[in-house]
mmCIF file of C-alpha atoms in Angstrom:
data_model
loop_
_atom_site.group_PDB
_atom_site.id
_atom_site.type_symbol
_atom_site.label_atom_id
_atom_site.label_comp_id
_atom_site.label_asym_id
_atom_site.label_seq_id
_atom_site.Cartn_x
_atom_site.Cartn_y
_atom_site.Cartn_z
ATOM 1 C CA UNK V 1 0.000 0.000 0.000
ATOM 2 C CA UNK V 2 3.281 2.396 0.419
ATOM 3 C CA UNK V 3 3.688 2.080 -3.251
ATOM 4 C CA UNK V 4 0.300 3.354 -4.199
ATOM 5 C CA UNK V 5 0.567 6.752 -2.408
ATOM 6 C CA UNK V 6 -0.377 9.879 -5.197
ATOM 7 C CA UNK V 7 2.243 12.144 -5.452
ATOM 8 C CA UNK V 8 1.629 15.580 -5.435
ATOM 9 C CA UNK V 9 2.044 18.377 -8.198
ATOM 10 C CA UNK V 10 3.852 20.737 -6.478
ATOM 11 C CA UNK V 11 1.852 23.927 -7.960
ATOM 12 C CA UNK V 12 3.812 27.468 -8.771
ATOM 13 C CA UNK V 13 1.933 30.917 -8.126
ATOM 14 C CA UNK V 14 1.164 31.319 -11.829
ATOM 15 C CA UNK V 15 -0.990 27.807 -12.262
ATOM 16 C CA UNK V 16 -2.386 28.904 -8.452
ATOM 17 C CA UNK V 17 -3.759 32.091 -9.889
ATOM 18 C CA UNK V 18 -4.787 30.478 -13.379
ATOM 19 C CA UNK V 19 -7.256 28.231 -11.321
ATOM 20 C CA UNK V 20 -8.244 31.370 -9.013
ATOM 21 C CA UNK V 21 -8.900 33.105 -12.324
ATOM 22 C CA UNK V 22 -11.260 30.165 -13.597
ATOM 23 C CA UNK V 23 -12.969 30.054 -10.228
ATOM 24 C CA UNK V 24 -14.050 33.539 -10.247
ATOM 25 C CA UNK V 25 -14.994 33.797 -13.626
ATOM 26 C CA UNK V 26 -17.229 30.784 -13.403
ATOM 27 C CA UNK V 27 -18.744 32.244 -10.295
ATOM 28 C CA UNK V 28 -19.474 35.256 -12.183
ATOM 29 C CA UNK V 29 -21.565 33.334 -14.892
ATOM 30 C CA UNK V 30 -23.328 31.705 -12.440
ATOM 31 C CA UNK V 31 -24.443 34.517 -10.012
ATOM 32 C CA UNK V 32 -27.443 37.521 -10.898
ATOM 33 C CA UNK V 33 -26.757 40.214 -8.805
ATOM 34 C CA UNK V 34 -31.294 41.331 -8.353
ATOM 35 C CA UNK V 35 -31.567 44.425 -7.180
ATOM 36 C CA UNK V 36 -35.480 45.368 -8.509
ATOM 37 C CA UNK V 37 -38.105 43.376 -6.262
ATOM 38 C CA UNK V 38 -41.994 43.289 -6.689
ATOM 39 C CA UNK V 39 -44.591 41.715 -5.112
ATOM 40 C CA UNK V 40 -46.457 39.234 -6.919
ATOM 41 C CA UNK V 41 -49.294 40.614 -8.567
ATOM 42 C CA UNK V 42 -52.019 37.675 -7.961
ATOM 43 C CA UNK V 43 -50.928 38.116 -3.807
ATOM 44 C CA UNK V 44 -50.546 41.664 -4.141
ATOM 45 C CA UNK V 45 -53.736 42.186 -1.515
ATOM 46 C CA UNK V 46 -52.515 39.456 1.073
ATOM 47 C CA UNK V 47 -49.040 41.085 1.269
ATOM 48 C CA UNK V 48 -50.781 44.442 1.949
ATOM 49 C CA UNK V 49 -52.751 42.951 4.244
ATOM 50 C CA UNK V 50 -50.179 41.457 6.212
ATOM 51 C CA UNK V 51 -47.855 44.887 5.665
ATOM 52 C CA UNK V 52 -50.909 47.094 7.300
ATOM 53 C CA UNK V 53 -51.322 44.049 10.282
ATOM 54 C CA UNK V 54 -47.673 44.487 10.895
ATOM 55 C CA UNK V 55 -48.022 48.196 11.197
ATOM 56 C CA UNK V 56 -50.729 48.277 13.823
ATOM 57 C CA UNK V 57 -50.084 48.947 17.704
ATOM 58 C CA UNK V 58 -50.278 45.830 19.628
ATOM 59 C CA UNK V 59 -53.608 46.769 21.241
ATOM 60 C CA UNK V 60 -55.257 46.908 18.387
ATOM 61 C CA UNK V 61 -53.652 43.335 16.684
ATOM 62 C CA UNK V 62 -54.702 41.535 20.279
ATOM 63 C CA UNK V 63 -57.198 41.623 22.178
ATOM 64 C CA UNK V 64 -54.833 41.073 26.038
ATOM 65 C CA UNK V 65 -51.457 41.296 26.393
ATOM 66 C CA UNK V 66 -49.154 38.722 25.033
ATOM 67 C CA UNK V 67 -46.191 39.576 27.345
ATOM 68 C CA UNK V 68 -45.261 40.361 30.700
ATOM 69 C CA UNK V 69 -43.995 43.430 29.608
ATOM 70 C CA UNK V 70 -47.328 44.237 27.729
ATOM 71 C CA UNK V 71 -48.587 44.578 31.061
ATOM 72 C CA UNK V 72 -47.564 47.118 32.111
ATOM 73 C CA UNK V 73 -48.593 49.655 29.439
ATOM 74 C CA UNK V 74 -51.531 47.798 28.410
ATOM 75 C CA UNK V 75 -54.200 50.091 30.691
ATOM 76 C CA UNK V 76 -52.833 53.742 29.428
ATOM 77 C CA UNK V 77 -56.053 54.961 30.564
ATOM 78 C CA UNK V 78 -55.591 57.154 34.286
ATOM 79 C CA UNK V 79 -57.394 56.077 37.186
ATOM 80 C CA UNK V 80 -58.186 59.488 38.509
ATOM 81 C CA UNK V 81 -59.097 62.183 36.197
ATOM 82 C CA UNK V 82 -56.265 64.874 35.804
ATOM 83 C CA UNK V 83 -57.552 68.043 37.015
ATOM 84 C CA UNK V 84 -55.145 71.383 36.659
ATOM 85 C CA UNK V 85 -56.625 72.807 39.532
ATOM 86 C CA UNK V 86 -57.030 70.287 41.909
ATOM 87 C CA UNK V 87 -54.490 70.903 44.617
ATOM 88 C CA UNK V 88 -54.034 67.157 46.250
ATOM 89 C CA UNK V 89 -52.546 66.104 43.021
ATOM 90 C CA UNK V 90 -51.108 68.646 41.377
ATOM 91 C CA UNK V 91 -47.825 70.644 43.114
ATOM 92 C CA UNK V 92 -46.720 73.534 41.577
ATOM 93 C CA UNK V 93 -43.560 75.186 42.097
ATOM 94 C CA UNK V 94 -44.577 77.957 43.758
ATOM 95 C CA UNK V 95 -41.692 80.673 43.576
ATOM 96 C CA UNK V 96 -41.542 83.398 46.137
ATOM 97 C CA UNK V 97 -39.049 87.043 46.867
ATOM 98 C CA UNK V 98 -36.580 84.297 48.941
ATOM 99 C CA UNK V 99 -36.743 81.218 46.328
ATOM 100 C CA UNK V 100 -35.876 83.378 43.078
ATOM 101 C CA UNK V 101 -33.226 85.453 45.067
ATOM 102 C CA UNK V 102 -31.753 81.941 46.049
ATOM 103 C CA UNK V 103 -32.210 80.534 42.688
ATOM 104 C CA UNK V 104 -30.440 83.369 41.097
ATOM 105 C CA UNK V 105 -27.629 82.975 43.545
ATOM 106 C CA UNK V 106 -27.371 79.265 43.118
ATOM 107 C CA UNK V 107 -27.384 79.710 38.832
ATOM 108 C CA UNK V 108 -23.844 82.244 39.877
ATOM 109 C CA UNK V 109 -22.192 79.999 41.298
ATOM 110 C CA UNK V 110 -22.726 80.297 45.478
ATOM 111 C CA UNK V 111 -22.922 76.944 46.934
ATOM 112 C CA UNK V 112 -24.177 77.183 50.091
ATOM 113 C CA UNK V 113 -26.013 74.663 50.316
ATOM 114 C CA UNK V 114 -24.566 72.804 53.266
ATOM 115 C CA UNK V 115 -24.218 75.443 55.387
#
């Protein structure tokens, strides 16, 4: 079996890059390069469909939640009704002669704070 062993051709750079050379162009007669797409005419409406489906907010593709992080903004609706003038929820900043005279002083640069 020792005497049967192929030797091999011992191949140069120039019969290397011949056989690159064949490689590439025979790749190049074998591969389109598409690069205009359409939608098949006789599924044209089902592929809209599914485009528009796609496009919608998840509460309106389902009717609960889906995930456990759906949960959380499923309900956007508030519980209480947000009144402007209702004072137990709403708390203005409220500034007074003291609070813009120490707001000014803070914005130059005083930092008194932890006096």
């Amino acid at each position: 079996m020792a005497g049967h062993q192929k030797e091999k051709a011992i191949t140069d750079e120039v019969h290397q890059n011949q056989i690159l050379r064949e490689l590439y162009l025979k790749e190049l007669r074998t591969q389109k390069l598409y690069t205009q797409y359409h939608v098949n005419p006789l599924r044209k409406a089902r592929f809209l469909n599914l485009i528009h489906h796609a496009a919608q907010g998840p509460r309106k593709k389902y009717p609960e939640t889906q995930t456990e992080g759906q949960e959380i903004g499923w309900d956007s609706e508030p519980l209480v009704n947000p009144q402007r003038d209702d004072r137990r929820l709403n708390h203005f900043r409220v500034y007074n002669d003291i609070t813009l005279y120490k707001a000014k002083m803070w914005s130059l640069g005083e930092d008194d704070r932890h006096k």
